[in-house]
Coordinates of C-alpha atoms in Angstrom, one line a residue:
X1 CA 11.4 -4.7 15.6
X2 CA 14.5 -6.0 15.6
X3 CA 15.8 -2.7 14.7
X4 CA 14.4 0.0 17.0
X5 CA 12.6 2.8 15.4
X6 CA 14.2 6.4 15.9
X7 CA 11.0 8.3 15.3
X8 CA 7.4 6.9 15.0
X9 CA 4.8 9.3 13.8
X10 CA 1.2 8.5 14.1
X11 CA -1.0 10.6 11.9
X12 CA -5.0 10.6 13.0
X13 CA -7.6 11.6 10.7
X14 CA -8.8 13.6 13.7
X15 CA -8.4 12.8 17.5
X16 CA -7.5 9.6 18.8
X17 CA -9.7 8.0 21.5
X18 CA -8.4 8.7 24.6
X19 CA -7.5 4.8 25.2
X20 CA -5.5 4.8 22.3
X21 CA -3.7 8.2 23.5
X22 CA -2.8 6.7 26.4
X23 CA -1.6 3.4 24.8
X24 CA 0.4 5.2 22.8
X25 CA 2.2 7.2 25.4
X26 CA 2.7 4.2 27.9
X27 CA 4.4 2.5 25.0
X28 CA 7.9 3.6 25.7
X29 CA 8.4 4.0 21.5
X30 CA 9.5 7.5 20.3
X31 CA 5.9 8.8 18.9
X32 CA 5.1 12.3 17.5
X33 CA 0.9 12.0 17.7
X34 CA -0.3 14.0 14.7
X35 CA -3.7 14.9 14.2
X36 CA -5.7 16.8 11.9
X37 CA -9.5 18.0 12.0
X38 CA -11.1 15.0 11.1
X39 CA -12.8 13.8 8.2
X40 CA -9.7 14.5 5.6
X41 CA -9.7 11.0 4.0
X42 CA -6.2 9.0 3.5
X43 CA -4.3 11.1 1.1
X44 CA -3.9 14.5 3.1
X45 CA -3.3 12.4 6.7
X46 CA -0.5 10.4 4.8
X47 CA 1.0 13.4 3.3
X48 CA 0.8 15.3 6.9
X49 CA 2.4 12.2 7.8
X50 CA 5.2 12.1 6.1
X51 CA 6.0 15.6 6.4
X52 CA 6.9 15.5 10.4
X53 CA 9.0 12.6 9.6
X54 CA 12.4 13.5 10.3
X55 CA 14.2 10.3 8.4
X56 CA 15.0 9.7 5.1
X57 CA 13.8 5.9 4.8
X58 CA 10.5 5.7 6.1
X59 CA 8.3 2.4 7.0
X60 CA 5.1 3.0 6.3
X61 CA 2.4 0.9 8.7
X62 CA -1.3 0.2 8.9
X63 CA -3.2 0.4 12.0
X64 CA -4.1 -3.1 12.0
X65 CA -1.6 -5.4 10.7
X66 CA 1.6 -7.2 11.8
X67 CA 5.1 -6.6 10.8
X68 CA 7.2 -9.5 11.5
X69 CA 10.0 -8.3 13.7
X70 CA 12.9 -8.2 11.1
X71 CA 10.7 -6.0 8.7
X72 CA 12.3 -3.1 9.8
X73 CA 15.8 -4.7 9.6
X74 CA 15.9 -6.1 6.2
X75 CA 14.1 -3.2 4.4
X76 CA 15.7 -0.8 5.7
X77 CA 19.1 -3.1 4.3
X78 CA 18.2 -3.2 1.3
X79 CA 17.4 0.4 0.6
X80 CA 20.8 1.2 1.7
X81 CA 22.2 -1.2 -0.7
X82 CA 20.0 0.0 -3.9
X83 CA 20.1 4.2 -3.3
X84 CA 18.0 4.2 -7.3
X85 CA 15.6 2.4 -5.3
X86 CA 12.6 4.7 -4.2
X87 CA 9.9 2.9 -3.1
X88 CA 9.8 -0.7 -2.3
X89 CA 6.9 -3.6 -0.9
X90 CA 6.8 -7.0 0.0
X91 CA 4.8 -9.9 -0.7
X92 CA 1.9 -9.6 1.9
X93 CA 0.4 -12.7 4.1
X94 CA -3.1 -11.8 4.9
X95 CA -5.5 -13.8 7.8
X96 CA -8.5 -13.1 9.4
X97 CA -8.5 -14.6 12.9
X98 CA -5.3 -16.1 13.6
X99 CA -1.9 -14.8 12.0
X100 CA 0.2 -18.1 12.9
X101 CA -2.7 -19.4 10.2
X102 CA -2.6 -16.9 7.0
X103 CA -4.6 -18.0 4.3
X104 CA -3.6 -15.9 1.1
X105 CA -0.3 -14.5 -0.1
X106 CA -0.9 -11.4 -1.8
X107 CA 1.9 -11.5 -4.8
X108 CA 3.5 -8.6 -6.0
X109 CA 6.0 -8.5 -9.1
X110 CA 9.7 -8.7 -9.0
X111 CA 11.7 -7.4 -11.9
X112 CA 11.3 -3.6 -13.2
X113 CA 9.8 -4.3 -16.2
X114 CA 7.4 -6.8 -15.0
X115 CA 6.5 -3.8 -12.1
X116 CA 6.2 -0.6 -15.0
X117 CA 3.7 -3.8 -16.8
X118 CA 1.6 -4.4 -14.1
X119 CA 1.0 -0.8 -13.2
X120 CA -0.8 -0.1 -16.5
X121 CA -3.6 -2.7 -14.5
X122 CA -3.0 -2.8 -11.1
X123 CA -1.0 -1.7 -8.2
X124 CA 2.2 -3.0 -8.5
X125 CA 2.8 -2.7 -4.6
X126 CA 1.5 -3.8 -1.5
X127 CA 1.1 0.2 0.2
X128 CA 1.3 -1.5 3.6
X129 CA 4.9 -3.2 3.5
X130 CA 6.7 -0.4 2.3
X131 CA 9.5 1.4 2.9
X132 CA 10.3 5.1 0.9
X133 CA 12.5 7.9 0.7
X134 CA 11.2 10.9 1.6
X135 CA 12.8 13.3 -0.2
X136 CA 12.0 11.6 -3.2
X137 CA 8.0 11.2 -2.5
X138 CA 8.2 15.3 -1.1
X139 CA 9.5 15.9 -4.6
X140 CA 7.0 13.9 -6.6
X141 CA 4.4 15.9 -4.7
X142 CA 3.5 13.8 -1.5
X143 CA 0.6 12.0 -1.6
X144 CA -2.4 13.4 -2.9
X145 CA -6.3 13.8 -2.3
X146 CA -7.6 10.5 -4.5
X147 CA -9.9 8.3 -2.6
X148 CA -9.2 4.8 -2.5
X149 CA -6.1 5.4 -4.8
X150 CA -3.4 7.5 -2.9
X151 CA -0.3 5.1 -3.2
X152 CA -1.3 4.0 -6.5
X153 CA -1.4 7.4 -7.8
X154 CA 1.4 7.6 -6.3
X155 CA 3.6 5.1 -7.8
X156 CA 2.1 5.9 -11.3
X157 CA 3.9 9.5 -10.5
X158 CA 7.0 8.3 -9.4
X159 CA 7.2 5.7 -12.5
X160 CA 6.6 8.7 -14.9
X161 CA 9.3 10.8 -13.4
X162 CA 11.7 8.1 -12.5
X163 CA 11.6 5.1 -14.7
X164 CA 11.0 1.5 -13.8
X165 CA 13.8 1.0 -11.3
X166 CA 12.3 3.7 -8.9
X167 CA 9.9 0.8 -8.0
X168 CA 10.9 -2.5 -6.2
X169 CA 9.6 -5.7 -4.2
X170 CA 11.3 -8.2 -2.6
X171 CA 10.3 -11.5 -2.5
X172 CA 9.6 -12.0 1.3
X173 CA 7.0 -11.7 3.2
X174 CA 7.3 -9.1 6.2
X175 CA 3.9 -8.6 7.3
X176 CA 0.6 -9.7 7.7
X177 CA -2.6 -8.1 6.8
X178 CA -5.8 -8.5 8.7
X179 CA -8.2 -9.2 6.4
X180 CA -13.0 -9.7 6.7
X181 CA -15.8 -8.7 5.1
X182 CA -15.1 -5.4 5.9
X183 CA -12.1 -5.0 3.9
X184 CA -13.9 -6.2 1.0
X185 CA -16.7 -4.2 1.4
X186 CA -15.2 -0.9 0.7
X187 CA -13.4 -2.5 -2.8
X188 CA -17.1 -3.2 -3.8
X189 CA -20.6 -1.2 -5.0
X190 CA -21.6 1.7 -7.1
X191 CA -19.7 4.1 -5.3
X192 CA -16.3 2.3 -5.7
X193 CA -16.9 1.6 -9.4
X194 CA -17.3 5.1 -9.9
X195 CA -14.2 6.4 -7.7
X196 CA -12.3 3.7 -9.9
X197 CA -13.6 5.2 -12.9
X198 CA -12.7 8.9 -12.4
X199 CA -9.4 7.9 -11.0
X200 CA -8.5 6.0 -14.3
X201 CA -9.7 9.0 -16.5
X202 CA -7.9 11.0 -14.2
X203 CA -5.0 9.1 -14.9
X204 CA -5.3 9.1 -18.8
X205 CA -6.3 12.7 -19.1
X206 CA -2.6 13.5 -16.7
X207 CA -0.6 10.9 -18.9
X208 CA 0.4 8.6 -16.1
X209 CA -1.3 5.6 -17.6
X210 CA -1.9 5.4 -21.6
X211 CA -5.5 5.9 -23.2
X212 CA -5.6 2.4 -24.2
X213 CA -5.3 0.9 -20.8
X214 CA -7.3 3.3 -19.4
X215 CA -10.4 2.1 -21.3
X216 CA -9.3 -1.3 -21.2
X217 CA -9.5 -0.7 -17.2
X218 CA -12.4 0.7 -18.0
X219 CA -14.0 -2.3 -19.3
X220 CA -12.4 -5.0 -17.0
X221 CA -12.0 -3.4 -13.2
X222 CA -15.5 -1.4 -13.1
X223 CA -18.0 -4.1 -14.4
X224 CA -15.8 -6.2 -11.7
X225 CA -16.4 -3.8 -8.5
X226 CA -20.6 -4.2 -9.1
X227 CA -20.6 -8.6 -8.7
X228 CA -21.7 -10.3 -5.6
X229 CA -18.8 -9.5 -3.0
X230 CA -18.3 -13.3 -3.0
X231 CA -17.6 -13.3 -6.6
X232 CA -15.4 -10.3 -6.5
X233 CA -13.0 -12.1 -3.8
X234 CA -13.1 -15.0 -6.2
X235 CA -11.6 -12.7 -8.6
X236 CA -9.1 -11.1 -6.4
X237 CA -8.1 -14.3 -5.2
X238 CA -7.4 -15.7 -9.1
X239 CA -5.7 -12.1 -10.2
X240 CA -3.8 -10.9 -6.9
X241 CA -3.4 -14.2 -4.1
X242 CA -1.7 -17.2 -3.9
X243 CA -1.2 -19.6 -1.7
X244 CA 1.1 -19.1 1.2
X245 CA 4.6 -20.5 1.0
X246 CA 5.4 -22.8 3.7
X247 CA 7.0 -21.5 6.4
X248 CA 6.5 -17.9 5.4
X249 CA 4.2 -15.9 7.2
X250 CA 3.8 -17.0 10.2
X251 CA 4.4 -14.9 13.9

């Protein structure tokens, strides 16, 4: 990154293999390893996470993806430049064997209002190209036990207690997303559809999303989760992707 890091914490669902240890320590980067007993799922490993973060704006970064090298740079910018700002994303690039060759942008929207819109349906952000404040997700509650919806459940918090312009994305691309049949694989099947469905109930019964989306969700996302993965990416591709803009994207 163009701009260096002043603390990088790792959190493990559990303890890292050895080759990774050791790859971590030999990397010269200021890491804090923190593991947990295994077997926790994403919400309680994220919110361990973030508590031994010392910084206020934090990067937030999957295992397996790319961050171009001003990522870092231009988010952290930004935030500094919009202090209502809370949480913000960027458009994602996503490839599968080669990331000077991504194949699908996945969009997110701009403006406030069209972001408090496209919550009541979706997640309005891409969870790995953003960049929070701390303080403000510690006092929302951190992230939470829901499988398979932690950031969305998140934002759907933050939204409620903070309005609209707690929420951001910029329109650039800062990182690429390693994408297979494994990453469609866990959006798909029985047991999916059903974690969808308790999470949207879940939702409606709290008030963070209103009863009428909730069984419009209902009747649209669930029924979507149980087609033939291939028709499922078809309809990710239509509702979420677009093509890649040229010269964005690439390493």
């Amino acid at each position: 990154q163009t701009l260096p890091p002043q603390q990088v914490v790792v959190s493990c669902d559990g303890t890292p293999p050895m080759p990774l240890h050791q790859c971590l320590e030999a990397s010269g980067l200021p890491i804090e390893l923190v593991m947990g007993p295994g077997s926790e799922g994403v919400g309680p490993v994220l919110a361990r996470g973030l508590l031994h973060c010392r910084e206020e704006l934090v990067l937030r970064v999957d295992a397996d993806d790319l961050s171009l090298p001003e990522r870092a740079a231009c988010q952290v910018s930004w935030m500094e430049q919009q202090p209502q700002v809370l949480v913000m994303s960027t458009p994602i690039s996503e490839f599968r064997d080669r990331p000077d060759q991504p194949l699908l942008q996945r969009w997110v929207p701009s403006s406030p209002g069209e972001i408090a819109r496209v919550a009541r349906w979706r997640n309005p952000l891409n969870h790995p190209s953003v960049i929070l404040r701390r303080s403000a997700v510690l006092a929302a509650g951190n992230y939470h036990s829901v499988p398979g919806f932690e950031d969305y459940e998140l934002w759907l918090r933050l939204l409620r207690a903070y309005g609209p312009g707690a929420l951001a994305n910029l329109p650039q691309t800062l990182v690429l997303a390693r994408v297979g049949t494994a990453h469609l694989g866990r959006r798909h099947g029985w047991g999916y559809a059903m974690a969808e469905a308790r999470f949207l109930l879940q939702c409606g019964r709290r008030g963070l999303l209103p009863i009428w989306c909730v069984i419009r969700s209902l009747l649209l996302r669930v029924p979507l989760r149980l087609l033939p993965p291939r028709f499922l990416a078809g309809a990710m591709v239509v509702v979420t992707r677009r093509a890649v803009p040229k010269g964005r994207g690439h390493v």
